[in-house]
């Protein structure tokens, strides 16, 4: 199975407000950067979108390490929140609808074809790839909206 490393980050100017996401995919010494933005979104949506867009780039089942500074994203999988949400009909522990359900469902669907590990990194620290994803995300925020 091919091993792919994906770094992701999301950013928002205001929350909600205009936002951007950035993703770096690395495979056998090759690196691809992708990014995008949305004029009216939230930071969590951009964090999730960065992961989704990275996973969409994979053409074959892979061993994937996803590095994110988003506890929201990483904990949903590493602490099995998503499994609980699905069992409870997409309700959280307060019996409220899970926010961003469509994105969670898409992310969950996309990881099914791969062996995925989520790894939490400290944001805005000394991780060169996390910092580059942050730069990609900030540069993708739509201007003048």
PDB file of C-alpha atoms in Angstrom:
ATOM      1  CA  UNK A   1       0.000   0.000   0.000  1.00  0.00           C
ATOM      2  CA  UNK A   2       1.376   3.419  -0.935  1.00  0.00           C
ATOM      3  CA  UNK A   3       2.128   5.718   2.002  1.00  0.00           C
ATOM      4  CA  UNK A   4       0.898   9.287   1.657  1.00  0.00           C
ATOM      5  CA  UNK A   5       1.376  12.095   4.148  1.00  0.00           C
ATOM      6  CA  UNK A   6      -1.206  14.873   4.189  1.00  0.00           C
ATOM      7  CA  UNK A   7      -0.847  18.137   6.105  1.00  0.00           C
ATOM      8  CA  UNK A   8      -3.915  20.347   6.408  1.00  0.00           C
ATOM      9  CA  UNK A   9      -5.014  23.667   7.852  1.00  0.00           C
ATOM     10  CA  UNK A  10      -7.977  25.996   7.737  1.00  0.00           C
ATOM     11  CA  UNK A  11      -8.278  29.702   8.456  1.00  0.00           C
ATOM     12  CA  UNK A  12     -11.046  32.246   8.808  1.00  0.00           C
ATOM     13  CA  UNK A  13     -11.155  36.025   8.872  1.00  0.00           C
ATOM     14  CA  UNK A  14     -13.895  36.274  11.453  1.00  0.00           C
ATOM     15  CA  UNK A  15     -15.729  33.149  12.548  1.00  0.00           C
ATOM     16  CA  UNK A  16     -17.994  33.003  10.637  1.00  0.00           C
ATOM     17  CA  UNK A  17     -16.530  34.997   7.791  1.00  0.00           C
ATOM     18  CA  UNK A  18     -14.433  34.509   4.682  1.00  0.00           C
ATOM     19  CA  UNK A  19     -12.170  31.484   5.013  1.00  0.00           C
ATOM     20  CA  UNK A  20      -9.535  29.413   3.298  1.00  0.00           C
ATOM     21  CA  UNK A  21      -7.964  25.990   3.508  1.00  0.00           C
ATOM     22  CA  UNK A  22      -4.578  24.602   2.546  1.00  0.00           C
ATOM     23  CA  UNK A  23      -3.365  21.049   2.044  1.00  0.00           C
ATOM     24  CA  UNK A  24      -0.011  19.472   1.233  1.00  0.00           C
ATOM     25  CA  UNK A  25       0.185  15.899  -0.024  1.00  0.00           C
ATOM     26  CA  UNK A  26       3.533  14.081   0.007  1.00  0.00           C
ATOM     27  CA  UNK A  27       4.372  10.784  -1.634  1.00  0.00           C
ATOM     28  CA  UNK A  28       7.826   9.350  -2.364  1.00  0.00           C
ATOM     29  CA  UNK A  29       9.540  12.733  -2.369  1.00  0.00           C
ATOM     30  CA  UNK A  30       6.822  14.427  -4.424  1.00  0.00           C
ATOM     31  CA  UNK A  31       4.824  17.274  -2.933  1.00  0.00           C
ATOM     32  CA  UNK A  32       1.542  18.784  -4.125  1.00  0.00           C
ATOM     33  CA  UNK A  33      -0.051  21.879  -2.617  1.00  0.00           C
ATOM     34  CA  UNK A  34      -3.754  22.637  -3.017  1.00  0.00           C
ATOM     35  CA  UNK A  35      -5.953  25.322  -1.494  1.00  0.00           C
ATOM     36  CA  UNK A  36      -9.288  27.041  -1.789  1.00  0.00           C
ATOM     37  CA  UNK A  37     -11.611  29.467  -0.093  1.00  0.00           C
ATOM     38  CA  UNK A  38     -15.179  30.321   0.749  1.00  0.00           C
ATOM     39  CA  UNK A  39     -16.643  33.821   1.226  1.00  0.00           C
ATOM     40  CA  UNK A  40     -18.870  32.807   4.174  1.00  0.00           C
ATOM     41  CA  UNK A  41     -17.758  29.914   6.362  1.00  0.00           C
ATOM     42  CA  UNK A  42     -16.283  28.910   9.717  1.00  0.00           C
ATOM     43  CA  UNK A  43     -12.844  27.844  10.837  1.00  0.00           C
ATOM     44  CA  UNK A  44     -14.035  24.285  11.557  1.00  0.00           C
ATOM     45  CA  UNK A  45     -15.545  23.962   8.080  1.00  0.00           C
ATOM     46  CA  UNK A  46     -12.244  25.062   6.546  1.00  0.00           C
ATOM     47  CA  UNK A  47     -10.276  22.605   8.712  1.00  0.00           C
ATOM     48  CA  UNK A  48     -12.561  19.783   7.570  1.00  0.00           C
ATOM     49  CA  UNK A  49     -12.532  20.889   3.940  1.00  0.00           C
ATOM     50  CA  UNK A  50      -8.718  20.784   3.898  1.00  0.00           C
ATOM     51  CA  UNK A  51      -8.807  17.113   4.955  1.00  0.00           C
ATOM     52  CA  UNK A  52     -11.617  16.230   2.528  1.00  0.00           C
ATOM     53  CA  UNK A  53      -9.892  17.855  -0.436  1.00  0.00           C
ATOM     54  CA  UNK A  54      -6.645  16.066   0.384  1.00  0.00           C
ATOM     55  CA  UNK A  55      -8.391  12.704   0.565  1.00  0.00           C
ATOM     56  CA  UNK A  56     -10.173  13.392  -2.737  1.00  0.00           C
ATOM     57  CA  UNK A  57      -6.772  13.610  -4.438  1.00  0.00           C
ATOM     58  CA  UNK A  58      -5.971   9.952  -3.661  1.00  0.00           C
ATOM     59  CA  UNK A  59      -6.578   7.679  -6.647  1.00  0.00           C
ATOM     60  CA  UNK A  60      -5.837   4.319  -4.970  1.00  0.00           C
ATOM     61  CA  UNK A  61      -6.186   2.860  -1.476  1.00  0.00           C
ATOM     62  CA  UNK A  62      -3.272   4.202   0.566  1.00  0.00           C
ATOM     63  CA  UNK A  63      -1.755   4.221   4.004  1.00  0.00           C
ATOM     64  CA  UNK A  64      -2.377   7.843   4.991  1.00  0.00           C
ATOM     65  CA  UNK A  65      -1.068   9.991   7.805  1.00  0.00           C
ATOM     66  CA  UNK A  66      -3.116  13.173   8.194  1.00  0.00           C
ATOM     67  CA  UNK A  67      -1.458  15.925  10.207  1.00  0.00           C
ATOM     68  CA  UNK A  68      -3.768  18.667  11.495  1.00  0.00           C
ATOM     69  CA  UNK A  69      -3.665  21.296  14.215  1.00  0.00           C
ATOM     70  CA  UNK A  70      -7.445  20.954  14.578  1.00  0.00           C
ATOM     71  CA  UNK A  71      -8.395  19.083  17.759  1.00  0.00           C
ATOM     72  CA  UNK A  72     -11.964  19.103  16.359  1.00  0.00           C
ATOM     73  CA  UNK A  73     -10.927  16.969  13.383  1.00  0.00           C
ATOM     74  CA  UNK A  74      -8.291  14.782  15.031  1.00  0.00           C
ATOM     75  CA  UNK A  75     -10.337  13.981  18.144  1.00  0.00           C
ATOM     76  CA  UNK A  76     -13.430  13.119  16.118  1.00  0.00           C
ATOM     77  CA  UNK A  77     -11.534  10.099  14.807  1.00  0.00           C
ATOM     78  CA  UNK A  78      -8.899   9.348  17.446  1.00  0.00           C
ATOM     79  CA  UNK A  79     -11.386   9.571  20.314  1.00  0.00           C
ATOM     80  CA  UNK A  80     -14.109   7.889  18.224  1.00  0.00           C
ATOM     81  CA  UNK A  81     -16.568  10.767  18.518  1.00  0.00           C
ATOM     82  CA  UNK A  82     -17.723  10.061  14.963  1.00  0.00           C
ATOM     83  CA  UNK A  83     -18.616   6.462  15.860  1.00  0.00           C
ATOM     84  CA  UNK A  84     -20.783   7.696  18.735  1.00  0.00           C
ATOM     85  CA  UNK A  85     -22.435  10.329  16.557  1.00  0.00           C
ATOM     86  CA  UNK A  86     -23.357   7.729  13.954  1.00  0.00           C
ATOM     87  CA  UNK A  87     -24.752   5.343  16.606  1.00  0.00           C
ATOM     88  CA  UNK A  88     -26.855   8.165  18.071  1.00  0.00           C
ATOM     89  CA  UNK A  89     -28.268   9.232  14.693  1.00  0.00           C
ATOM     90  CA  UNK A  90     -25.784  12.112  14.322  1.00  0.00           C
ATOM     91  CA  UNK A  91     -26.571  13.567  17.731  1.00  0.00           C
ATOM     92  CA  UNK A  92     -23.863  14.796  20.098  1.00  0.00           C
ATOM     93  CA  UNK A  93     -23.615  14.072  23.823  1.00  0.00           C
ATOM     94  CA  UNK A  94     -26.142  16.875  24.466  1.00  0.00           C
ATOM     95  CA  UNK A  95     -28.607  15.177  22.097  1.00  0.00           C
ATOM     96  CA  UNK A  96     -28.205  18.067  19.631  1.00  0.00           C
ATOM     97  CA  UNK A  97     -27.611  17.654  15.904  1.00  0.00           C
ATOM     98  CA  UNK A  98     -23.906  17.294  15.104  1.00  0.00           C
ATOM     99  CA  UNK A  99     -22.680  20.437  13.361  1.00  0.00           C
ATOM    100  CA  UNK A 100     -21.240  20.015   9.870  1.00  0.00           C
ATOM    101  CA  UNK A 101     -22.783  16.565   9.537  1.00  0.00           C
ATOM    102  CA  UNK A 102     -22.504  16.555   5.720  1.00  0.00           C
ATOM    103  CA  UNK A 103     -18.758  17.167   5.955  1.00  0.00           C
ATOM    104  CA  UNK A 104     -18.278  14.515   8.645  1.00  0.00           C
ATOM    105  CA  UNK A 105     -20.177  12.016   6.511  1.00  0.00           C
ATOM    106  CA  UNK A 106     -18.084  12.862   3.452  1.00  0.00           C
ATOM    107  CA  UNK A 107     -14.818  12.602   5.403  1.00  0.00           C
ATOM    108  CA  UNK A 108     -15.919   9.307   6.947  1.00  0.00           C
ATOM    109  CA  UNK A 109     -16.827   7.956   3.503  1.00  0.00           C
ATOM    110  CA  UNK A 110     -13.489   9.052   2.013  1.00  0.00           C
ATOM    111  CA  UNK A 111     -11.356   7.397   4.695  1.00  0.00           C
ATOM    112  CA  UNK A 112     -13.071   4.014   4.234  1.00  0.00           C
ATOM    113  CA  UNK A 113     -10.844   3.172   1.241  1.00  0.00           C
ATOM    114  CA  UNK A 114      -7.637   3.930   3.114  1.00  0.00           C
ATOM    115  CA  UNK A 115      -5.688   3.044   6.247  1.00  0.00           C
ATOM    116  CA  UNK A 116      -5.809   6.484   7.891  1.00  0.00           C
ATOM    117  CA  UNK A 117      -4.049   7.779  10.986  1.00  0.00           C
ATOM    118  CA  UNK A 118      -4.858  11.256  12.314  1.00  0.00           C
ATOM    119  CA  UNK A 119      -1.993  13.056  14.043  1.00  0.00           C
ATOM    120  CA  UNK A 120      -2.400  16.282  16.029  1.00  0.00           C
ATOM    121  CA  UNK A 121       0.312  18.890  15.523  1.00  0.00           C
ATOM    122  CA  UNK A 122       0.782  22.124  17.411  1.00  0.00           C
ATOM    123  CA  UNK A 123      -0.439  25.020  15.276  1.00  0.00           C
ATOM    124  CA  UNK A 124       1.642  28.089  14.515  1.00  0.00           C
ATOM    125  CA  UNK A 125       4.725  26.382  15.906  1.00  0.00           C
ATOM    126  CA  UNK A 126       7.894  25.053  14.305  1.00  0.00           C
ATOM    127  CA  UNK A 127       6.308  22.494  11.958  1.00  0.00           C
ATOM    128  CA  UNK A 128       7.266  23.681   8.478  1.00  0.00           C
ATOM    129  CA  UNK A 129       4.417  21.871   6.692  1.00  0.00           C
ATOM    130  CA  UNK A 130       1.735  23.019   9.141  1.00  0.00           C
ATOM    131  CA  UNK A 131       3.044  26.569   8.770  1.00  0.00           C
ATOM    132  CA  UNK A 132       2.956  26.259   4.969  1.00  0.00           C
ATOM    133  CA  UNK A 133      -0.632  24.952   5.089  1.00  0.00           C
ATOM    134  CA  UNK A 134      -1.545  27.929   7.283  1.00  0.00           C
ATOM    135  CA  UNK A 135       0.007  30.241   4.684  1.00  0.00           C
ATOM    136  CA  UNK A 136      -1.879  28.502   1.860  1.00  0.00           C
ATOM    137  CA  UNK A 137      -5.133  28.765   3.834  1.00  0.00           C
ATOM    138  CA  UNK A 138      -4.683  32.433   4.695  1.00  0.00           C
ATOM    139  CA  UNK A 139      -3.744  33.266   1.087  1.00  0.00           C
ATOM    140  CA  UNK A 140      -6.895  31.484  -0.155  1.00  0.00           C
ATOM    141  CA  UNK A 141      -9.275  33.588   1.944  1.00  0.00           C
ATOM    142  CA  UNK A 142     -11.443  35.536  -0.521  1.00  0.00           C
ATOM    143  CA  UNK A 143     -10.612  39.236  -0.401  1.00  0.00           C
ATOM    144  CA  UNK A 144     -13.098  42.079  -0.504  1.00  0.00           C
ATOM    145  CA  UNK A 145     -16.173  40.083   0.441  1.00  0.00           C
TER     146      UNK A 145
END
